[in-house]
Structures are given as structure tokens and as C-alpha cells.
Short mmCIF file of C-alpha atoms in Angstrom, two decimals:
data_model
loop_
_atom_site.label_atom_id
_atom_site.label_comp_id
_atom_site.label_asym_id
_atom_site.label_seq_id
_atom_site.Cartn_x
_atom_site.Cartn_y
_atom_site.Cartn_z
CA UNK K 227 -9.06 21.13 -6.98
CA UNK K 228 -6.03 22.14 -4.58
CA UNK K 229 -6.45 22.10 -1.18
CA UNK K 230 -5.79 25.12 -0.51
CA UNK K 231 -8.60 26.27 -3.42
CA UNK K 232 -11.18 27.30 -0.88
CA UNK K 233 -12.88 29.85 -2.40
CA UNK K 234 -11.94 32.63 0.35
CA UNK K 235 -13.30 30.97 3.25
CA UNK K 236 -10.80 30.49 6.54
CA UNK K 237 -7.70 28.16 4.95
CA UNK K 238 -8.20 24.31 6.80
CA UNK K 239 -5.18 22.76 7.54
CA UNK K 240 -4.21 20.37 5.25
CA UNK K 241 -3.45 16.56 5.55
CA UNK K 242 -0.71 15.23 3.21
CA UNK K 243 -0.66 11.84 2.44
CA UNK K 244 2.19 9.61 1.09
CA UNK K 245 0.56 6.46 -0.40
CA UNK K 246 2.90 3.70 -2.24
CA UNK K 247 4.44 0.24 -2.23
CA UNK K 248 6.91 -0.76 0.61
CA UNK K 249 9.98 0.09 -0.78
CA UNK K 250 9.47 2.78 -3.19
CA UNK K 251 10.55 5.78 -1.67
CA UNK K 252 8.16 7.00 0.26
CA UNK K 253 10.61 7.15 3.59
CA UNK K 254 12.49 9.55 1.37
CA UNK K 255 9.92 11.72 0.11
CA UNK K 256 8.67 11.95 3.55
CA UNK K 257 11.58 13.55 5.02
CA UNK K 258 12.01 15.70 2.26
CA UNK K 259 8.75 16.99 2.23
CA UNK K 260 9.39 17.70 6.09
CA UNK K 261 12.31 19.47 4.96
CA UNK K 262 10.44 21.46 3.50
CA UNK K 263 8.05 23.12 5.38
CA UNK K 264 5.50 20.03 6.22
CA UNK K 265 5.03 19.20 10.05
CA UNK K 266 5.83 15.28 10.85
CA UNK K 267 3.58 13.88 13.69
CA UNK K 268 5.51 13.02 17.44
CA UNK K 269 6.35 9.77 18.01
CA UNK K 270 8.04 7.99 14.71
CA UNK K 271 9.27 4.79 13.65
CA UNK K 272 12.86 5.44 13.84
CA UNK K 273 15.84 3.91 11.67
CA UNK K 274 16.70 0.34 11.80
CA UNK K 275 19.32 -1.72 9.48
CA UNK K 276 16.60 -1.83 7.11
CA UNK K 277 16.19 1.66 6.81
CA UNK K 278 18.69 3.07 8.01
CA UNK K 279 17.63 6.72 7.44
CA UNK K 280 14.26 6.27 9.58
CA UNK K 281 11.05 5.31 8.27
CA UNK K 282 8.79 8.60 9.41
CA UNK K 283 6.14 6.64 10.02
CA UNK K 284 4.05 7.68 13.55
CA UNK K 285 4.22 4.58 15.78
CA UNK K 286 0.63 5.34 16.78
CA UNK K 287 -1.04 4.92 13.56
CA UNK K 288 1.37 1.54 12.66
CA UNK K 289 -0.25 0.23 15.91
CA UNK K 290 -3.89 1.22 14.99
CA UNK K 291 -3.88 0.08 11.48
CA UNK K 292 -2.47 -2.90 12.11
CA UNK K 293 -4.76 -3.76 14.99
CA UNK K 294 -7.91 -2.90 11.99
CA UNK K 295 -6.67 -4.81 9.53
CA UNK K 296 -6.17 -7.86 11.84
CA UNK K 297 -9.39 -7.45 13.32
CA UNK K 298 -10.85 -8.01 9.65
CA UNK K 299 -8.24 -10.51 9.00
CA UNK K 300 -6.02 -9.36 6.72
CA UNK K 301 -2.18 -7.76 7.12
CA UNK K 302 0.38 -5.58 5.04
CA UNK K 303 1.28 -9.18 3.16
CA UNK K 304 -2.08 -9.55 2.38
CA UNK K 305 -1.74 -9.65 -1.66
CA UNK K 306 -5.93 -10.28 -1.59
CA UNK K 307 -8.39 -7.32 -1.96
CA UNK K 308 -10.72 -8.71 0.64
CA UNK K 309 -11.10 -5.65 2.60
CA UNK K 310 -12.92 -3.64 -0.85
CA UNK K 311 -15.21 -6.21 -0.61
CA UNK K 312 -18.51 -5.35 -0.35
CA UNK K 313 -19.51 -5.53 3.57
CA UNK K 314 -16.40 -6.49 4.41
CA UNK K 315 -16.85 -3.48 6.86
CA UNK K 316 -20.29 -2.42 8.31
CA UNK K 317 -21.79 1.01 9.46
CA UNK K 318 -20.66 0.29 13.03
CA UNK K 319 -17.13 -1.66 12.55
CA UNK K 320 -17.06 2.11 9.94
CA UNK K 321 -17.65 4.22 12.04
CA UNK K 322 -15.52 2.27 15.13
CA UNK K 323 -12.79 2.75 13.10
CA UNK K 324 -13.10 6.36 11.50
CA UNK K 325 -13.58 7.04 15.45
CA UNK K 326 -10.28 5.66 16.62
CA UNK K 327 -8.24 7.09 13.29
CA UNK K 328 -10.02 10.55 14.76
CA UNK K 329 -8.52 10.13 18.12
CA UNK K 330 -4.83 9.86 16.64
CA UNK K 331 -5.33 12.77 14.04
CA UNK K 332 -6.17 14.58 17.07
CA UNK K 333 -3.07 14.48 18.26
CA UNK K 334 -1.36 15.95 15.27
CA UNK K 335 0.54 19.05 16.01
CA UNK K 336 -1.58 22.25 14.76
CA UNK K 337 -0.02 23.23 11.74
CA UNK K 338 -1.07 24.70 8.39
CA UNK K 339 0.35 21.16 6.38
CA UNK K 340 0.77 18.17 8.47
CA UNK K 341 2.41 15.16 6.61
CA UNK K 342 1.27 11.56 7.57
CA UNK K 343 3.41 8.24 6.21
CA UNK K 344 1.90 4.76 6.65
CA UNK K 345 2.00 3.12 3.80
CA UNK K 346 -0.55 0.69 5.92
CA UNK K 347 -3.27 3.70 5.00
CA UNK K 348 -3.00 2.16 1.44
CA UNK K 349 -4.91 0.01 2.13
CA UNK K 350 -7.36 1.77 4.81
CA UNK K 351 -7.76 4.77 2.63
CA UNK K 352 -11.13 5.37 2.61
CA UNK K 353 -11.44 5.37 6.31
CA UNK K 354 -8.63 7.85 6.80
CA UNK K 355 -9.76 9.94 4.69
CA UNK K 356 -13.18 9.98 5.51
CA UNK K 357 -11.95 10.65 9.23
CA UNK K 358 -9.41 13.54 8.34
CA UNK K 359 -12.77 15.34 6.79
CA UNK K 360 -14.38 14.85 10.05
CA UNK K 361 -11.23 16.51 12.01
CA UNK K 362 -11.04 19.39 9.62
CA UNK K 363 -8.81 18.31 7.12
CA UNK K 364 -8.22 19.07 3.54
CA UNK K 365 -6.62 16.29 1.85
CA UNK K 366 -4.20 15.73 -0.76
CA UNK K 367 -1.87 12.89 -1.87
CA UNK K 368 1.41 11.95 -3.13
CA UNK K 369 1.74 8.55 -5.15
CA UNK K 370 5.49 7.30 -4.92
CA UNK K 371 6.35 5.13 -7.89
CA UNK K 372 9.32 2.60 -8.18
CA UNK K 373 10.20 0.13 -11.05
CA UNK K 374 8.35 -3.38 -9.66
CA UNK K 375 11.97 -5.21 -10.04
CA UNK K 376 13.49 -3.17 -7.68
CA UNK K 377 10.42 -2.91 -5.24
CA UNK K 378 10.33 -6.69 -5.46
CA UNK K 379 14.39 -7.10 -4.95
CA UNK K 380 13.96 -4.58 -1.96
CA UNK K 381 11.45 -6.45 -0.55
CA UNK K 382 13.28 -10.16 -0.86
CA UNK K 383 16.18 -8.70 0.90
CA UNK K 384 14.21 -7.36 3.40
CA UNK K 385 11.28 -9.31 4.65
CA UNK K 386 11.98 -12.61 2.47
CA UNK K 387 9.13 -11.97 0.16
CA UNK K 388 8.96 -14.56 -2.54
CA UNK K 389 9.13 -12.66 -6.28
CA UNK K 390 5.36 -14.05 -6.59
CA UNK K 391 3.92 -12.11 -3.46
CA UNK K 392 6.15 -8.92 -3.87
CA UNK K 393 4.66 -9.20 -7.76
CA UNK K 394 1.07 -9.25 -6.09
CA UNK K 395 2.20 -6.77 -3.59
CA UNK K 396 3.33 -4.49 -5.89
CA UNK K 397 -0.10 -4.65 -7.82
CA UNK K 398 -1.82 -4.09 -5.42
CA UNK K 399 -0.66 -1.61 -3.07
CA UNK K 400 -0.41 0.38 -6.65
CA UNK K 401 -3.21 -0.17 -8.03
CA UNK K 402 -5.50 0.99 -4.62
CA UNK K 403 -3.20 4.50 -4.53
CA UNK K 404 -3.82 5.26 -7.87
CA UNK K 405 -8.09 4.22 -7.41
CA UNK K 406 -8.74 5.73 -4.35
CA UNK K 407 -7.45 9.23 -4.43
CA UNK K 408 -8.89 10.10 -8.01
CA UNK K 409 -10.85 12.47 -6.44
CA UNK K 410 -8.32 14.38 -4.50
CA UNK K 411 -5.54 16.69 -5.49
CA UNK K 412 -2.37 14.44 -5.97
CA UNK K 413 0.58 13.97 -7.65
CA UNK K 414 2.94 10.97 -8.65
CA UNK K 415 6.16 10.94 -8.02
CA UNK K 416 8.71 8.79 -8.96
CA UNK K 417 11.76 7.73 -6.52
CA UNK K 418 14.63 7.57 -9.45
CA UNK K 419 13.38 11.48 -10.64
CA UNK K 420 13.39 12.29 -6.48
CA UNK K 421 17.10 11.36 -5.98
CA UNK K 422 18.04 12.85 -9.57
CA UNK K 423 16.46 16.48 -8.79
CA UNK K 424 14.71 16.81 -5.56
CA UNK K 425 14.12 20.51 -6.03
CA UNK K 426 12.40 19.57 -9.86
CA UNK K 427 10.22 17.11 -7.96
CA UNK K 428 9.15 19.57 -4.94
CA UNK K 429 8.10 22.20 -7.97
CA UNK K 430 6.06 19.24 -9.22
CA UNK K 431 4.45 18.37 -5.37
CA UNK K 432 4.01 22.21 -4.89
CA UNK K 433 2.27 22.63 -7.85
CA UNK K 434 0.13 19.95 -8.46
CA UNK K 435 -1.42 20.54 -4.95
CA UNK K 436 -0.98 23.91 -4.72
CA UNK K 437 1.04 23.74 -1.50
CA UNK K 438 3.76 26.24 -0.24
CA UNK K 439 7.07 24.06 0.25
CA UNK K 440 9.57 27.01 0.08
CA UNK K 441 10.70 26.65 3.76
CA UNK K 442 13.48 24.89 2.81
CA UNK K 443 16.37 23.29 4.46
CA UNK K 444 18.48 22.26 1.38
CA UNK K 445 21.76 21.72 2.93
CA UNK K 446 19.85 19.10 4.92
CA UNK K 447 18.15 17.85 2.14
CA UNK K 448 21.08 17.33 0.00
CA UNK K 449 23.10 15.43 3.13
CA UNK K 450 19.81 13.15 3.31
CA UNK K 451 19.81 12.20 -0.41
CA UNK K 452 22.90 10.75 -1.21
CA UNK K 453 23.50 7.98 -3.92
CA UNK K 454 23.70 5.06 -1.42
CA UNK K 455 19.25 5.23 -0.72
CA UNK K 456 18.99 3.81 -3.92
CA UNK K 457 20.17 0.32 -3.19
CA UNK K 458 18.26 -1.70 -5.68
CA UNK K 459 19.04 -0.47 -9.17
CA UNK K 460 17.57 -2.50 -11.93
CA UNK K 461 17.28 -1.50 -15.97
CA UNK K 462 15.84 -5.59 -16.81
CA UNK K 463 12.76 -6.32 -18.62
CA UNK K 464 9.56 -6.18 -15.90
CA UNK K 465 8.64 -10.33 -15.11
CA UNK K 466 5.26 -11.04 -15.32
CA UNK K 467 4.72 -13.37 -12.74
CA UNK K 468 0.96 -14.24 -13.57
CA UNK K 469 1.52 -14.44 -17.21
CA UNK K 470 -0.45 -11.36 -17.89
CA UNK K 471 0.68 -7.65 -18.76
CA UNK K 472 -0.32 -6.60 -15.24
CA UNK K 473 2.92 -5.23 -14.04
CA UNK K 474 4.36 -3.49 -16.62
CA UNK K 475 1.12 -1.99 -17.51
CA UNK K 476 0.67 -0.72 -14.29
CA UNK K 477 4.12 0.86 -14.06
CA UNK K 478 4.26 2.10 -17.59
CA UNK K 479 0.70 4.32 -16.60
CA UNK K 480 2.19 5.54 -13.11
CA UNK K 481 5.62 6.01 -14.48
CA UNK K 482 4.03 7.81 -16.95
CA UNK K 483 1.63 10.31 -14.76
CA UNK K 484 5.04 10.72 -13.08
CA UNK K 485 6.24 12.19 -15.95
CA UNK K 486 3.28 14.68 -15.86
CA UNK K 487 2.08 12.64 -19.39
CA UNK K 488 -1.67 11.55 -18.32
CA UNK K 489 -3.25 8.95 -16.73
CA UNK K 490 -4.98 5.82 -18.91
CA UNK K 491 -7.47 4.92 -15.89
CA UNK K 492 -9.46 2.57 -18.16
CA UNK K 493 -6.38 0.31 -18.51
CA UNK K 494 -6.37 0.45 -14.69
CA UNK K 495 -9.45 0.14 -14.03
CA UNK K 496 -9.49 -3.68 -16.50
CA UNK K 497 -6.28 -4.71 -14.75
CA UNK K 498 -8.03 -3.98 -11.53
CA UNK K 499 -10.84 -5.98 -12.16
CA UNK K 500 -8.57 -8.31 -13.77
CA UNK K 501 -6.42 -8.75 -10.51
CA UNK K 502 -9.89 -8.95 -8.54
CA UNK K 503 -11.64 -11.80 -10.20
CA UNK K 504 -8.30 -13.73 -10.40
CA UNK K 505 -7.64 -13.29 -6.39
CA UNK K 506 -10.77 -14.02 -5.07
CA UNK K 507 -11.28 -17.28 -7.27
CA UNK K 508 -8.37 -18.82 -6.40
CA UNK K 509 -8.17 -17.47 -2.59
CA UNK K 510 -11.32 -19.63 -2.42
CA UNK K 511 -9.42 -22.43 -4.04
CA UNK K 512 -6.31 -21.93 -1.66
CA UNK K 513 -8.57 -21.70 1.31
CA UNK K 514 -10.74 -24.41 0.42
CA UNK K 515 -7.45 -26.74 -0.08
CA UNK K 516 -6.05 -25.98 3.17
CA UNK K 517 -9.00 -26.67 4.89
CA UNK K 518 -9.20 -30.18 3.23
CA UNK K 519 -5.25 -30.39 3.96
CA UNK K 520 -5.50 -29.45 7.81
CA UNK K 521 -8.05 -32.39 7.73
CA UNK K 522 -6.58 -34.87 6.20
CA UNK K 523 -3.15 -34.50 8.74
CA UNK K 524 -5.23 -36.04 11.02
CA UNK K 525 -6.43 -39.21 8.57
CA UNK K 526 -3.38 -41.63 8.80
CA UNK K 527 -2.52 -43.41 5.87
CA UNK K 528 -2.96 -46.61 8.56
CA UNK K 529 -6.28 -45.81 9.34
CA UNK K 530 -6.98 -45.22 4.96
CA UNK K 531 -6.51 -48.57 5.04
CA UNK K 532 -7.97 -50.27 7.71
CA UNK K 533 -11.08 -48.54 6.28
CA UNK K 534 -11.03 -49.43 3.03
CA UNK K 535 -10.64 -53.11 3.86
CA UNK K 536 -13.10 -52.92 6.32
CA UNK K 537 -15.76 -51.40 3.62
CA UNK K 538 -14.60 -54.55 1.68
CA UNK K 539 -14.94 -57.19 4.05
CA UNK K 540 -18.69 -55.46 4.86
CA UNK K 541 -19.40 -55.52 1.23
CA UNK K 542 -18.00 -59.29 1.54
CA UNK K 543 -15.42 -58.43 -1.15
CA UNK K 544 -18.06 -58.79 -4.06
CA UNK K 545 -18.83 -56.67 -7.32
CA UNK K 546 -17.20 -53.29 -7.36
CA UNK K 547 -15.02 -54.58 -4.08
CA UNK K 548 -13.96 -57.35 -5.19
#
């Protein structure tokens, strides 16, 4: 269903989404799409050497989602899926949050298509979009997709991620976009296909969601996407980090739906569950061992021994002590 399918009734503004990995695009896609007729929320994250071109992102809702995701202890290097766990957020902590994601989409400008960036929403997305309904909101999504060796090269240069946790990264961020907005209008997009033929790509966006994006400023668009935003080229073989088929699974079905050739969510769905079950058995392990390790920094080696030869002497050096 497109959003702006309605069936006559008065047209609700609509809240675009961009959903994706750090590092896939979605900066880019965001200014184009504002380029194109969408209306950008006051108050952005502007450029830095990072990102030179500006991020788009609203500061307010960087502040607020990191602030929820703290609060239930996790961050955006969080490779774990402890926040879908069951519980992991109650009907109160729900609706505390829903409540303060209301109070920032009411300060949206009022506009027919308002586009929101944050790629922390990810990972939030069923509270966002649960509180755009509430303000009046149709939604709809666009899913950037990036090969994972260039996401994970991005990423190294940029925030020192280890190829393991940009791996894990990469899975996950991608594999929550493509889950939770089945059951909105969206489309996936891929960032090479973006900077080959913007205009090809904005057909695809328009159509898929049934959005007008003919208010175009393409001199602006085509000063914006030069050659030089696509910084981390790479044509290798996907790694498989966890010795698995996870990654290049998971990028040949979104590269795919990018391509407008289907969707295999059953294969997603297994490497989902796949990912799950792996995470949370060995976050248990990792947390379990650094609870034991944090404890034993305060067990000198010294006083090892002085036990031990004290249980000896007490057992007067006989039998098993002796």
C-alpha cells in the first residue's frame, strides 16, 4: 500500500524514513531526496571531516535515541539484538518513549513529505513508528544498501571498527531494516546505482511509494553527487567473518530487491534467527567471562598462593595435599 493510497479521505502527511548501515549512503540519499521536494527537519548534524557533505541527521533525535538506547543499555556499536528481546521494554518504559519521540515529531515543519535520517531509528523502529501513527503520520521507508566490504572499510577508517564488529554491524543494522518495515511501503536502494543514475533511482523511490519527487533541483543535485562520495570502492569476494554465509547472503537478497528482483525473506528470516541464537549464547559467555575476569584482578597471584599452602598445611599436607 502507498502512503498516499488513502482511499479519498484528507491526504496525511507523510513520514519518510531512511533506514541502513552507517556508511551506506544514506547521508546521500537524504539530501537528494530533499532535493527533491522532501522537507528536512531544523536543526541538523552538519558536515565534519568524516562527512564532509553533512550528515542530515536532526540533532534532536541523535540526542533522544541515544539517551533510549543507553537507558536500556545498549549503543549504535551494539552488534547484540538485546533490545528485540522479549521485555526488554515494558508498557510504561513503551509508552515513555513513544511519548518523547512524539514531542520531537512535533516539531517537524508542516509539510506534505517530511524526511527523517537517523540511522539510530534502525534500531528503535518500532517505537518511531508506532509514535509517527500517533502524530498523524503515514509512513514509508527507504532501505540503503552498500557492499559489506566497503561498509566495513568505511567504518575502520572512521570510527576504528575492527572487521569483526563492522561484520556484525553490518548484519545487523541490515537485517532489522529489511524485518521491520515489511509491512510498510518501501523501497531498497542501493548507493553504487544512486551515484550511477540518481534520476533512475528517484523514479524507483517515487514509485515504489507512490510519492511526488518532481520538485527538483538537479543542478544541485548533480554538484552534490560527484565521484569523490564514493570513497570506499571494493569488487573482492564478501569475508565471512563467522564462518557462515551470513553476509553475502544478506547482501545478495538486498542487492537483489535493489534491483527490483524480489525479496527471499525466508533466507532472512533463518539467518536472522541464525545471528540471534549465536549472539545471545555467546554474549552470555562474554559477559559471564568478564565478570569472572574483573574478579579475579583483584586475586593476586601472591595471595593464590599463600592460600593454597595454607589449605595444605590445614589439611597437614596428607592424601590429595600431599
Amino acid at each position: 500500500m502507498n502512503p498516499a493510497d488513502n482511499g479519498g479521505a484528507a491526504a496525511r502527511p507523510v513520514a519518510l524514513f531512511v533506514l541502513g548501515v552507517p556508511r551506506s549512503g544514506t547521508s546521500a540519499v537524504t539530501r537528494v531526496l530533499s532535493l527533491c521536494g522532501a522537507t528536512l527537519p531544523a536543526g541538523l548534524s552538519g558536515a565534519d571531516p568524516r562527512n564532509p557533505r553533512g550528515y542530515w541527521e536532526p540533532r534532536a533525535s541523535l540526542h533522544l535515541n541515544n539517551t533510549i538506547l543507553r537507558r536500556h543499555g545498549s549503543a549504535v556499536f551494539d552488534p547484540s539484538l538485546r533490545l528485540q528481546e522479549d521485555g526488554r521494554f515494558d508498557d510504561e518504559q513503551k509508552a515513555f518513549c513513544i511519548n518523547k519521540i512524539g514531542q520531537f515529531l512535533a516539531t517537524l515543519p508542516a509539510a506534505p513529505l517530511v524526511l527523517i535520517k537517523d540511522l539510530q531509528i534502525t534500531l528503535l523502529s518500532g517505537l518511531w513508528f508506532e509514535a509517527a501513527r500517533q502524530a498523524g503520520f503515514d509512513i514509508a521507508v527507504v532501505n540503503m544498501v552498500r557492499p559489506p566490504q566497503e561498509v566495513i572499510a568505511s567504518g575502520s577508517a572512521d570510527f576504528l571498527t575492527s572487521p569483526e564488529l563492522g561484520s556484525a554491524l553490518w548484519l545487523k543494522f541490515n537485517l532489522l531494516a529489511e524485518k521491520d518495515t515489511r509491512d510498510l511501503p518501501r523501497v531498497f536502494v542501493e548507493y553504487a546505482n544512486l551515484l550511477e543514475d540518481w534520476r533512475r533511482e528517484i523514479k524507483r523511490i517515487s514509485v515504489a511509494l507512490g510519492l511526488d519527487l518532481d520538485s527538483r533541483d538537479e543542478d544541485a543535485i548533480d554538484e552534490f553527487l560527484t565521484p569523490d562520495l564514493h570513497r570506499q570502492r571494493s569488487t573482492d569476494p564478501v569475508t565471512e567473518t563467522f564462518g557462515t554465509n551470513w553476509i553475502s547472503s544478506v547482501y545478495g537478497a538486498l542487492s537483489a530487491a535493489a534491483r527490483d528482483e524480489g525479496l527471499d525473506q525466508s533466507q532472512l528470516d533463518r539467518i536472522y534467527a541464525e545471528y540471534r541464537a549465536g549472539e545471545q549464547g555467546f554474549r552470555a559467555v562474554f559477559e559471564n567471562s568478564v565478570r569472572l575476569n574483573k574478579l579475579n584482578r583483584f586475586i593476586r597471584p601472591s595471595i593464590l598462593k599463600f592460600r593454597y599452602e595454607a589449605v595444605a598445611l590445614a589439611h597437614r599436607r596428607r592424601g590429595t595435599w600431599a
